mmCIF file of C-alpha atoms and ligand atoms in Angstrom:
data_model
loop_
_atom_site.group_PDB
_atom_site.id
_atom_site.type_symbol
_atom_site.label_atom_id
_atom_site.label_comp_id
_atom_site.label_asym_id
_atom_site.label_seq_id
_atom_site.Cartn_x
_atom_site.Cartn_y
_atom_site.Cartn_z
ATOM 1 C CA MET A 1 163.720 -20.966 26.990
ATOM 2 C CA GLY A 2 167.401 -20.682 28.028
ATOM 3 C CA ARG A 3 168.028 -19.146 29.659
ATOM 4 C CA ALA A 4 171.015 -16.134 29.491
ATOM 5 C CA ASN A 5 174.488 -16.812 29.784
ATOM 6 C CA LEU A 6 176.555 -14.819 32.681
ATOM 7 C CA PHE A 7 179.254 -15.806 30.670
ATOM 8 C CA GLY A 8 180.366 -12.973 28.533
ATOM 9 C CA MET A 9 178.957 -9.733 30.147
ATOM 10 C CA GLY A 10 181.227 -6.883 30.242
ATOM 11 C CA LYS A 11 180.876 -4.700 33.567
ATOM 12 C CA GLY A 12 178.722 -2.065 32.280
ATOM 13 C CA ALA A 13 176.081 -5.387 31.527
ATOM 14 C CA LEU A 14 176.676 -6.037 35.265
ATOM 15 C CA ALA A 15 177.177 -2.884 36.206
ATOM 16 C CA THR A 16 173.277 -2.557 34.903
ATOM 17 C CA LEU A 17 172.380 -5.700 36.366
ATOM 18 C CA ALA A 18 172.746 -5.206 39.306
ATOM 19 C CA ALA A 19 171.376 -2.374 40.136
ATOM 20 C CA GLU A 20 167.992 -3.442 38.586
ATOM 21 C CA ARG A 21 168.383 -5.684 41.225
ATOM 22 C CA GLY A 22 168.711 -3.085 43.605
ATOM 23 C CA GLN A 23 172.624 -4.639 44.784
ATOM 24 C CA PRO A 24 175.234 -1.976 44.988
ATOM 25 C CA THR A 25 177.795 -1.493 42.163
ATOM 26 C CA PHE A 26 180.740 -3.644 44.536
ATOM 27 C CA ARG A 27 177.913 -6.144 43.534
ATOM 28 C CA ALA A 28 178.638 -5.725 39.511
ATOM 29 C CA ARG A 29 182.619 -6.182 40.370
ATOM 30 C CA GLN A 30 182.464 -9.477 42.751
ATOM 31 C CA ILE A 31 180.732 -10.988 39.593
ATOM 32 C CA TYR A 32 182.889 -9.929 37.379
ATOM 33 C CA GLY A 33 185.771 -11.459 39.283
ATOM 34 C CA TRP A 34 184.385 -14.077 39.422
ATOM 35 C CA LEU A 35 183.365 -14.712 36.074
ATOM 36 C CA TYR A 36 186.863 -13.483 33.997
ATOM 37 C CA ARG A 37 189.664 -14.287 36.961
ATOM 38 C CA ARG A 38 188.478 -16.638 39.184
ATOM 39 C CA ARG A 39 187.464 -18.237 35.976
ATOM 40 C CA VAL A 40 184.358 -20.006 38.055
ATOM 41 C CA ARG A 41 181.687 -22.742 36.817
ATOM 42 C CA GLY A 42 178.906 -21.994 38.785
ATOM 43 C CA ILE A 43 176.823 -19.212 40.346
ATOM 44 C CA ASP A 44 176.899 -20.675 43.411
ATOM 45 C CA SER A 45 180.277 -20.942 43.433
ATOM 46 C CA MET A 46 180.806 -17.483 43.539
ATOM 47 C CA ALA A 47 181.166 -17.735 47.680
ATOM 48 C CA ASN A 48 181.096 -13.379 48.086
ATOM 49 C CA LEU A 49 177.614 -12.873 46.992
ATOM 50 C CA PRO A 50 174.599 -12.818 49.096
ATOM 51 C CA LYS A 51 173.133 -16.650 48.681
ATOM 52 C CA PRO A 52 168.840 -15.000 48.560
ATOM 53 C CA PHE A 53 171.334 -12.670 45.238
ATOM 54 C CA ARG A 54 172.633 -16.835 44.299
ATOM 55 C CA ALA A 55 169.807 -17.490 43.897
ATOM 56 C CA ALA A 56 167.560 -14.730 42.027
ATOM 57 C CA LEU A 57 170.793 -14.635 39.902
ATOM 58 C CA ALA A 58 170.554 -18.636 38.950
ATOM 59 C CA GLU A 59 166.776 -17.585 37.875
ATOM 60 C CA GLU A 60 167.273 -15.542 35.108
ATOM 61 C CA PHE A 61 170.555 -16.260 34.417
ATOM 62 C CA ASP A 62 172.963 -19.345 33.473
ATOM 63 C CA LEU A 63 176.755 -19.542 33.243
ATOM 64 C CA HIS A 64 178.582 -21.871 31.087
ATOM 65 C CA TRP A 65 181.215 -22.326 28.658
ATOM 66 C CA PRO A 66 181.267 -23.373 25.213
ATOM 67 C CA ASP A 67 180.696 -27.321 25.499
ATOM 68 C CA VAL A 68 184.386 -29.020 23.787
ATOM 69 C CA GLY A 69 183.794 -31.284 20.880
ATOM 70 C CA GLU A 70 186.887 -32.842 20.757
ATOM 71 C CA ARG A 71 190.254 -32.379 21.513
ATOM 72 C CA THR A 72 193.422 -33.464 19.328
ATOM 73 C CA LEU A 73 196.817 -33.948 19.799
ATOM 74 C CA SER A 74 199.886 -33.139 17.565
ATOM 75 C CA PHE A 75 202.711 -34.601 17.935
ATOM 76 C CA ASP A 76 204.530 -31.416 18.498
ATOM 77 C CA GLY A 77 202.247 -30.910 20.875
ATOM 78 C CA THR A 78 200.011 -28.537 19.773
ATOM 79 C CA ARG A 79 196.728 -29.508 20.433
ATOM 80 C CA LYS A 80 193.438 -28.312 18.743
ATOM 81 C CA TYR A 81 189.837 -27.764 20.247
ATOM 82 C CA LEU A 82 186.143 -28.142 18.242
ATOM 83 C CA PHE A 83 184.192 -26.565 20.960
ATOM 84 C CA ARG A 84 179.949 -26.928 19.272
ATOM 85 C CA LEU A 85 178.032 -24.532 20.451
ATOM 86 C CA GLU A 86 175.010 -23.574 21.816
ATOM 87 C CA ASP A 87 172.696 -23.815 18.328
ATOM 88 C CA GLY A 88 175.056 -26.494 16.862
ATOM 89 C CA ALA A 89 178.136 -24.537 15.006
ATOM 90 C CA THR A 90 180.943 -25.873 15.455
ATOM 91 C CA ILE A 91 184.524 -23.427 15.847
ATOM 92 C CA GLU A 92 187.790 -24.372 16.488
ATOM 93 C CA ALA A 93 190.869 -22.712 19.033
ATOM 94 C CA VAL A 94 194.291 -24.092 19.244
ATOM 95 C CA TYR A 95 197.111 -24.237 21.821
ATOM 96 C CA ILE A 96 199.714 -24.340 20.949
ATOM 97 C CA PRO A 97 203.207 -25.122 23.359
ATOM 98 C CA GLU A 98 206.743 -23.296 22.760
ATOM 99 C CA ASP A 99 209.999 -23.222 24.290
ATOM 100 C CA ASP A 100 209.264 -20.117 26.525
ATOM 101 C CA ARG A 101 205.852 -18.737 25.863
ATOM 102 C CA ARG A 102 201.878 -20.374 25.656
ATOM 103 C CA THR A 103 199.677 -19.315 22.291
ATOM 104 C CA ILE A 104 196.037 -19.641 21.849
ATOM 105 C CA CYS A 105 194.824 -18.769 18.982
ATOM 106 C CA ILE A 106 191.344 -17.897 19.161
ATOM 107 C CA SER A 107 188.436 -17.358 16.387
ATOM 108 C CA THR A 108 186.041 -14.942 16.428
ATOM 109 C CA GLN A 109 183.389 -15.869 13.941
ATOM 110 C CA ALA A 110 181.353 -19.383 12.408
ATOM 111 C CA GLY A 111 183.051 -19.466 9.547
ATOM 112 C CA CYS A 112 184.940 -16.800 7.236
ATOM 113 C CA PRO A 113 183.025 -14.644 4.292
ATOM 114 C CA LEU A 114 186.387 -13.496 2.998
ATOM 115 C CA LYS A 115 186.631 -16.078 0.754
ATOM 116 C CA CYS A 116 190.437 -15.483 0.325
ATOM 117 C CA ALA A 117 191.866 -18.575 -2.361
ATOM 118 C CA PHE A 118 193.935 -19.808 0.198
ATOM 119 C CA CYS A 119 192.441 -19.959 2.998
ATOM 120 C CA LEU A 120 189.956 -23.759 4.485
ATOM 121 C CA THR A 121 187.941 -21.156 6.114
ATOM 122 C CA GLY A 122 187.320 -19.209 3.671
ATOM 123 C CA ILE A 123 186.793 -22.642 1.128
ATOM 124 C CA ALA A 124 184.137 -24.066 4.379
ATOM 125 C CA GLY A 125 181.926 -20.697 4.237
ATOM 126 C CA TYR A 126 180.314 -18.465 6.140
ATOM 127 C CA LYS A 127 177.792 -19.131 9.250
ATOM 128 C CA ARG A 128 177.480 -16.635 12.164
ATOM 129 C CA ASN A 129 179.353 -14.209 14.344
ATOM 130 C CA LEU A 130 180.251 -15.085 17.203
ATOM 131 C CA LYS A 131 179.446 -13.872 21.025
ATOM 132 C CA ALA A 132 181.414 -12.120 23.669
ATOM 133 C CA GLY A 133 180.597 -15.606 25.614
ATOM 134 C CA GLU A 134 181.745 -17.717 22.996
ATOM 135 C CA ILE A 135 185.288 -15.869 22.106
ATOM 136 C CA LEU A 136 186.352 -15.929 25.755
ATOM 137 C CA GLY A 137 184.716 -18.973 26.725
ATOM 138 C CA GLN A 138 187.446 -20.625 24.490
ATOM 139 C CA VAL A 139 190.465 -19.338 26.184
ATOM 140 C CA ALA A 140 188.643 -20.292 29.251
ATOM 141 C CA THR A 141 188.687 -23.209 28.310
ATOM 142 C CA VAL A 142 192.340 -23.460 27.350
ATOM 143 C CA MET A 143 193.589 -21.823 30.029
ATOM 144 C CA ASP A 144 191.791 -24.127 32.614
ATOM 145 C CA GLU A 145 192.840 -26.626 31.102
ATOM 146 C CA HIS A 146 196.631 -26.754 31.569
ATOM 147 C CA GLU A 147 196.349 -24.753 34.537
ATOM 148 C CA ALA A 148 194.396 -27.335 36.501
ATOM 149 C CA ALA A 149 197.122 -29.394 36.291
ATOM 150 C CA ALA A 150 199.532 -26.744 38.079
ATOM 151 C CA THR A 151 199.508 -26.926 42.518
ATOM 152 C CA HIS A 152 201.920 -23.842 43.491
ATOM 153 C CA PRO A 153 199.237 -21.372 44.967
ATOM 154 C CA HIS A 154 201.132 -18.265 42.938
ATOM 155 C CA ARG A 155 201.359 -19.892 39.645
ATOM 156 C CA ARG A 156 199.529 -18.107 37.873
ATOM 157 C CA GLU A 157 202.240 -14.303 38.429
ATOM 158 C CA ALA A 158 205.333 -16.867 38.967
ATOM 159 C CA ASP A 159 204.166 -18.969 35.707
ATOM 160 C CA PRO A 160 207.569 -18.523 33.802
ATOM 161 C CA PHE A 161 205.177 -19.058 30.628
ATOM 162 C CA PRO A 162 203.474 -16.302 30.252
ATOM 163 C CA TRP A 163 200.327 -16.802 28.033
ATOM 164 C CA ASN A 164 200.169 -15.263 24.543
ATOM 165 C CA VAL A 165 196.324 -14.962 23.204
ATOM 166 C CA VAL A 166 196.389 -14.627 18.901
ATOM 167 C CA VAL A 167 193.100 -13.439 17.061
ATOM 168 C CA MET A 168 194.250 -15.718 13.912
ATOM 169 C CA GLY A 169 191.836 -18.637 13.845
ATOM 170 C CA MET A 170 188.543 -18.867 12.070
ATOM 171 C CA GLY A 171 186.999 -15.622 10.970
ATOM 172 C CA GLU A 172 187.185 -11.866 10.500
ATOM 173 C CA PRO A 173 186.970 -10.547 13.556
ATOM 174 C CA LEU A 174 186.808 -7.157 12.684
ATOM 175 C CA LEU A 175 184.036 -8.418 11.337
ATOM 176 C CA ASN A 176 183.354 -8.371 14.317
ATOM 177 C CA SER A 177 183.791 -6.012 16.253
ATOM 178 C CA ASP A 178 181.207 -5.429 19.138
ATOM 179 C CA ALA A 179 181.224 -8.990 20.505
ATOM 180 C CA THR A 180 185.278 -9.225 20.048
ATOM 181 C CA LEU A 181 186.150 -5.957 21.491
ATOM 182 C CA GLU A 182 184.300 -6.196 24.663
ATOM 183 C CA ALA A 183 186.037 -9.973 24.590
ATOM 184 C CA LEU A 184 189.663 -8.242 24.230
ATOM 185 C CA ARG A 185 189.055 -5.437 26.932
ATOM 186 C CA ILE A 186 188.108 -8.366 29.668
ATOM 187 C CA LEU A 187 191.280 -10.253 28.462
ATOM 188 C CA MET A 188 193.158 -7.379 28.519
ATOM 189 C CA ASP A 189 191.497 -6.432 32.135
ATOM 190 C CA ASP A 190 193.896 -6.941 35.606
ATOM 191 C CA GLU A 191 190.486 -7.525 37.136
ATOM 192 C CA GLY A 192 190.239 -9.767 33.606
ATOM 193 C CA PHE A 193 191.779 -12.663 32.437
ATOM 194 C CA GLY A 194 195.165 -9.881 32.873
ATOM 195 C CA VAL A 195 196.724 -10.900 29.551
ATOM 196 C CA PRO A 196 198.355 -8.635 29.061
ATOM 197 C CA PRO A 197 198.230 -5.980 25.556
ATOM 198 C CA ARG A 198 201.374 -6.864 24.415
ATOM 199 C CA LYS A 199 200.706 -10.278 24.590
ATOM 200 C CA LEU A 200 197.832 -10.180 22.042
ATOM 201 C CA THR A 201 198.188 -9.707 18.925
ATOM 202 C CA LEU A 202 194.451 -9.477 16.695
ATOM 203 C CA SER A 203 195.286 -9.964 12.813
ATOM 204 C CA THR A 204 193.518 -8.579 9.572
ATOM 205 C CA VAL A 205 192.783 -8.090 6.351
ATOM 206 C CA GLY A 206 191.922 -4.399 7.498
ATOM 207 C CA ILE A 207 188.108 -3.685 7.628
ATOM 208 C CA LEU A 208 188.824 0.046 8.248
ATOM 209 C CA PRO A 209 186.506 1.248 10.003
ATOM 210 C CA ALA A 210 186.260 -0.837 12.488
ATOM 211 C CA LEU A 211 190.427 -0.420 12.664
ATOM 212 C CA GLU A 212 189.961 3.545 13.212
ATOM 213 C CA LYS A 213 187.058 1.475 16.044
ATOM 214 C CA LEU A 214 190.294 -0.590 17.132
ATOM 215 C CA ALA A 215 192.635 2.379 17.508
ATOM 216 C CA ARG A 216 190.634 4.225 19.164
ATOM 217 C CA GLU A 217 190.333 1.520 21.868
ATOM 218 C CA PRO A 218 191.861 3.008 25.709
ATOM 219 C CA VAL A 219 193.495 -0.095 26.320
ATOM 220 C CA ARG A 220 194.268 -1.919 22.930
ATOM 221 C CA PRO A 221 196.428 -5.787 20.782
ATOM 222 C CA ASN A 222 199.263 -6.142 19.332
ATOM 223 C CA LEU A 223 198.450 -5.253 14.712
ATOM 224 C CA ALA A 224 199.064 -7.728 12.271
ATOM 225 C CA ILE A 225 197.302 -7.253 9.136
ATOM 226 C CA SER A 226 197.400 -9.716 6.351
ATOM 227 C CA LEU A 227 198.521 -8.825 3.953
ATOM 228 C CA HIS A 228 199.474 -10.744 1.097
ATOM 229 C CA ALA A 229 201.132 -9.107 -1.871
ATOM 230 C CA PRO A 230 202.886 -6.125 -3.007
ATOM 231 C CA ASP A 231 200.463 -4.782 -5.370
ATOM 232 C CA PRO A 232 196.661 -4.051 -5.303
ATOM 233 C CA GLY A 233 196.151 -5.877 -8.413
ATOM 234 C CA LEU A 234 197.714 -9.148 -7.376
ATOM 235 C CA ARG A 235 195.702 -8.804 -3.404
ATOM 236 C CA ARG A 236 192.396 -9.026 -5.211
ATOM 237 C CA ALA A 237 192.785 -12.075 -6.958
ATOM 238 C CA LEU A 238 193.632 -13.806 -3.770
ATOM 239 C CA MET A 239 191.726 -11.354 -1.667
ATOM 240 C CA PRO A 240 188.739 -9.830 -2.557
ATOM 241 C CA ILE A 241 188.048 -8.122 0.283
ATOM 242 C CA GLU A 242 190.548 -5.703 -1.898
ATOM 243 C CA GLU A 243 187.606 -4.386 -3.258
ATOM 244 C CA LYS A 244 186.202 -3.077 0.181
ATOM 245 C CA TYR A 245 188.893 -1.819 1.761
ATOM 246 C CA PRO A 246 192.819 -1.108 -0.903
ATOM 247 C CA MET A 247 195.574 -2.889 0.784
ATOM 248 C CA GLY A 248 197.046 1.707 0.220
ATOM 249 C CA ALA A 249 194.893 2.526 2.781
ATOM 250 C CA VAL A 250 195.411 -0.016 4.588
ATOM 251 C CA VAL A 251 198.782 0.135 5.200
ATOM 252 C CA ASP A 252 197.844 3.369 6.156
ATOM 253 C CA ALA A 253 196.167 3.338 8.960
ATOM 254 C CA ALA A 254 197.742 0.394 10.364
ATOM 255 C CA LEU A 255 200.863 2.485 10.350
ATOM 256 C CA ARG A 256 198.626 4.947 12.064
ATOM 257 C CA TYR A 257 198.022 2.327 14.751
ATOM 258 C CA PRO A 258 199.739 2.420 18.401
ATOM 259 C CA ILE A 259 200.960 -0.629 18.920
ATOM 260 C CA PRO A 260 201.106 -1.220 23.356
ATOM 261 C CA ARG A 261 204.713 -0.010 25.243
ATOM 262 C CA GLY A 262 205.558 1.612 21.252
ATOM 263 C CA GLY A 263 206.520 -1.924 19.554
ATOM 264 C CA LEU A 264 205.745 -2.604 15.524
ATOM 265 C CA VAL A 265 203.120 -3.493 13.331
ATOM 266 C CA THR A 266 202.416 -6.915 11.720
ATOM 267 C CA PHE A 267 202.526 -7.465 7.654
ATOM 268 C CA GLU A 268 201.705 -10.838 7.247
ATOM 269 C CA TYR A 269 202.980 -12.388 4.377
ATOM 270 C CA VAL A 270 201.249 -15.705 3.286
ATOM 271 C CA LEU A 271 204.030 -17.547 0.675
ATOM 272 C CA LEU A 272 201.841 -19.296 -1.961
ATOM 273 C CA GLY A 273 204.393 -21.408 -4.494
ATOM 274 C CA GLY A 274 204.840 -20.065 -8.156
ATOM 275 C CA VAL A 275 202.175 -16.837 -7.262
ATOM 276 C CA ASN A 276 203.268 -13.890 -4.707
ATOM 277 C CA ASP A 277 206.703 -15.493 -4.225
ATOM 278 C CA SER A 278 209.389 -14.388 -5.495
ATOM 279 C CA VAL A 279 212.320 -12.285 -5.673
ATOM 280 C CA PRO A 280 210.983 -8.800 -7.338
ATOM 281 C CA HIS A 281 207.696 -9.617 -5.152
ATOM 282 C CA ALA A 282 210.113 -9.343 -2.196
ATOM 283 C CA ARG A 283 211.271 -6.278 -3.871
ATOM 284 C CA ALA A 284 208.070 -4.322 -4.660
ATOM 285 C CA LEU A 285 207.001 -5.620 -0.860
ATOM 286 C CA ALA A 286 209.848 -3.424 0.407
ATOM 287 C CA ARG A 287 209.225 -0.064 -1.937
ATOM 288 C CA ARG A 288 206.042 -0.207 -0.353
ATOM 289 C CA LEU A 289 206.736 -0.876 3.098
ATOM 290 C CA GLY A 290 210.697 -0.359 3.497
ATOM 291 C CA GLY A 291 211.311 2.036 5.738
ATOM 292 C CA LYS A 292 208.699 2.300 7.985
ATOM 293 C CA ARG A 293 208.753 0.594 11.395
ATOM 294 C CA VAL A 294 207.070 -2.643 10.423
ATOM 295 C CA LYS A 295 207.741 -6.216 11.081
ATOM 296 C CA VAL A 296 206.743 -8.720 7.616
ATOM 297 C CA ASN A 297 206.117 -12.012 8.741
ATOM 298 C CA LEU A 298 206.064 -15.345 6.521
ATOM 299 C CA ILE A 299 203.731 -17.427 6.069
ATOM 300 C CA PRO A 300 204.654 -20.679 3.803
ATOM 301 C CA LEU A 301 201.631 -22.034 2.519
ATOM 302 C CA ASN A 302 200.336 -25.186 5.127
ATOM 303 C CA PRO A 303 198.977 -26.693 1.607
ATOM 304 C CA ALA A 304 195.354 -29.051 2.270
ATOM 305 C CA PRO A 305 194.086 -30.990 -1.254
ATOM 306 C CA GLU A 306 191.411 -27.796 -1.250
ATOM 307 C CA ILE A 307 193.195 -25.348 -1.149
ATOM 308 C CA PRO A 308 195.028 -24.373 -4.723
ATOM 309 C CA PHE A 309 197.806 -23.419 -4.237
ATOM 310 C CA LYS A 310 200.989 -24.928 -3.504
ATOM 311 C CA ALA A 311 204.211 -24.381 -0.577
ATOM 312 C CA PRO A 312 206.737 -22.089 -1.905
ATOM 313 C CA ALA A 313 209.433 -23.891 -1.923
ATOM 314 C CA PRO A 314 211.808 -23.409 0.726
ATOM 315 C CA GLU A 315 214.698 -21.710 -1.183
ATOM 316 C CA ALA A 316 211.899 -19.035 -2.314
ATOM 317 C CA VAL A 317 211.362 -18.284 0.965
ATOM 318 C CA ASP A 318 214.670 -17.514 2.142
ATOM 319 C CA ALA A 319 215.563 -16.115 -1.058
ATOM 320 C CA PHE A 320 212.251 -13.915 -0.424
ATOM 321 C CA GLY A 321 213.622 -13.266 3.425
ATOM 322 C CA ALA A 322 216.745 -12.174 1.842
ATOM 323 C CA ALA A 323 215.505 -9.510 -0.349
ATOM 324 C CA LEU A 324 212.879 -7.972 2.539
ATOM 325 C CA ALA A 325 216.144 -7.888 4.657
ATOM 326 C CA ALA A 326 218.392 -6.731 2.045
ATOM 327 C CA ALA A 327 215.614 -3.422 1.976
ATOM 328 C CA GLY A 328 215.782 -3.148 6.262
ATOM 329 C CA LEU A 329 213.112 -4.399 7.170
ATOM 330 C CA ALA A 330 212.413 -6.884 9.784
ATOM 331 C CA VAL A 331 211.516 -10.623 8.668
ATOM 332 C CA SER A 332 210.686 -13.629 10.289
ATOM 333 C CA VAL A 333 208.573 -16.429 9.141
ATOM 334 C CA ARG A 334 206.289 -18.937 10.875
ATOM 335 C CA ARG A 335 207.101 -22.033 11.432
ATOM 336 C CA PRO A 336 204.177 -24.778 11.168
ATOM 337 C CA ARG A 337 202.619 -26.256 14.616
ATOM 338 C CA GLY A 338 199.859 -28.521 13.986
ATOM 339 C CA ARG A 339 200.342 -29.939 10.612
ATOM 340 C CA ASP A 340 199.282 -33.383 11.167
ATOM 341 C CA ILE A 341 195.989 -32.414 13.208
ATOM 342 C CA LEU A 342 195.163 -29.707 10.982
ATOM 343 C CA ALA A 343 195.953 -27.219 13.501
ATOM 344 C CA ALA A 344 198.146 -25.246 11.714
ATOM 345 C CA CYS A 345 197.811 -21.500 9.938
ATOM 346 C CA GLY A 346 194.672 -20.380 8.042
ATOM 347 C CA GLN A 347 194.365 -24.318 8.760
ATOM 348 C CA LEU A 348 191.012 -24.061 10.694
ATOM 349 C CA HIS A 349 187.658 -25.246 9.293
ATOM 350 C CA LEU A 350 185.329 -27.755 9.660
ATOM 351 C CA LYS A 351 184.525 -31.403 7.643
ATOM 352 C CA LYS A 352 181.328 -30.902 5.688
ATOM 353 C CA GLY A 353 178.872 -32.619 7.395
ATOM 354 C CA ALA A 354 175.285 -31.030 9.324
ATOM 355 C CA ASP A 355 177.412 -28.597 12.313
ATOM 356 C CA ALA A 356 179.452 -27.268 9.238
ATOM 357 C CA PRO A 357 178.788 -23.888 7.779
ATOM 358 C CA ALA A 358 177.495 -23.559 4.933
ATOM 359 C CA PRO A 359 179.630 -23.731 1.753
ATOM 360 C CA ALA A 360 179.323 -20.370 -0.246
ATOM 361 C CA ARG A 361 177.484 -20.101 -3.270
ATOM 362 C CA PRO A 362 180.110 -19.988 -6.463
HETATM 363 N N1 SAH B 401 190.549 -12.768 9.880
HETATM 364 C C1 SAH B 401 191.824 -12.342 9.847
HETATM 365 C C2 SAH B 401 192.428 -13.442 10.656
HETATM 366 C C3 SAH B 401 192.483 -15.262 10.249
HETATM 367 S S1 SAH B 401 193.662 -15.952 9.351
HETATM 368 C C4 SAH B 401 192.436 -12.114 8.899
HETATM 369 O O1 SAH B 401 192.790 -12.124 7.668
HETATM 370 O O2 SAH B 401 193.969 -11.805 9.197
HETATM 371 C C5 SAH B 401 195.099 -16.163 10.034
HETATM 372 C C6 SAH B 401 196.222 -15.538 9.485
HETATM 373 O O3 SAH B 401 196.279 -17.403 9.283
HETATM 374 C C7 SAH B 401 196.088 -14.575 7.993
HETATM 375 O O4 SAH B 401 197.486 -14.506 7.970
HETATM 376 C C8 SAH B 401 195.365 -15.875 7.352
HETATM 377 O O5 SAH B 401 195.900 -14.895 5.865
HETATM 378 C C9 SAH B 401 196.373 -16.468 7.231
HETATM 379 N N2 SAH B 401 196.356 -18.424 6.755
HETATM 380 C C10 SAH B 401 194.682 -18.515 5.855
HETATM 381 N N3 SAH B 401 195.708 -19.862 5.281
HETATM 382 C C11 SAH B 401 196.590 -20.304 5.370
HETATM 383 C C12 SAH B 401 197.056 -21.576 4.435
HETATM 384 N N4 SAH B 401 196.273 -22.545 4.459
HETATM 385 N N5 SAH B 401 198.286 -20.934 5.525
HETATM 386 C C13 SAH B 401 199.049 -20.361 5.693
HETATM 387 N N6 SAH B 401 198.213 -19.000 6.363
HETATM 388 C C14 SAH B 401 197.349 -19.333 5.930
#
């Protein structure tokens, strides 16, 4: 039987672990710091723990990050990581260098059960929820590989290129809210990864009970809501989840969500050529969101042979954005990154094979 992984355990679990072994409570904090702030790769590197305690820990636990199966580099510097998990499930994460920052896009499920009509992850099927350690391990691996090169001792503090983390990879984070929330707490914790909440964004279709739970967390990330249509009828055709969590209620919940530092909630809108990208669609969207303190992020579809939609014409993207801006909405258009390696938004999926999630049944 495999030993349990320390990596992924939060403060509460580590406190219990220390108490059960007759250790003072500060030991839990020490282990936590080694795991998530120093990010050591073995229990034996936890230098300030007494040797006998380290040995006892190592008998019951191990410490490992998910294995990197493959790295693929794009012409634009984007890097895609394929992780192979203990049960053979595979997931992907993406590293995206930008002019003034670097972003890590992480997955929360192996596959996705939502089956949005334009998303390859959904088309490929669903396998399982990730554990907190599997979510955090993606961040740890990417950060580690891009910080190892730096030799400056204070680089982490003085880094001119801060890290951003976006929970926009494979899966629906709020269908795996326990593990996702635990991972987010450790990511945003100063004694953990120390990613400031305003540099972390969670994207969701709006699983309402879990969204309310996230809103009640003492420390919360930014929120992006996948809307993709101006009205429930069209949204239902693109996103089956509309049946369960209708967009009216999702928009209301998102508007109540306390964004870090008084920032704006983002609504994501994938533009599908000839389907939801006309100026009347934009006007209908503006009527729904107009006057609210929100941002709209337009995402031109990243097409693929398996996706039964086409990218919008560039003029349609411009006209759509202009119509929203004319209605007073803050609009941005997402530039695709890593397109050549299928790492662009919505392209994370795995080729069919033994390790890929089972294909969805019709
Ligand atoms: N399940 C979450 C997070 C993962 S998807 C969510 O739906 O928000 C992250 C974003 O990529 C979502 O807005 C999703 O709709 C979008 N997306 C999916 N497939 C895409 C594609 N082929 N091209 C562009 N964006 C896509």
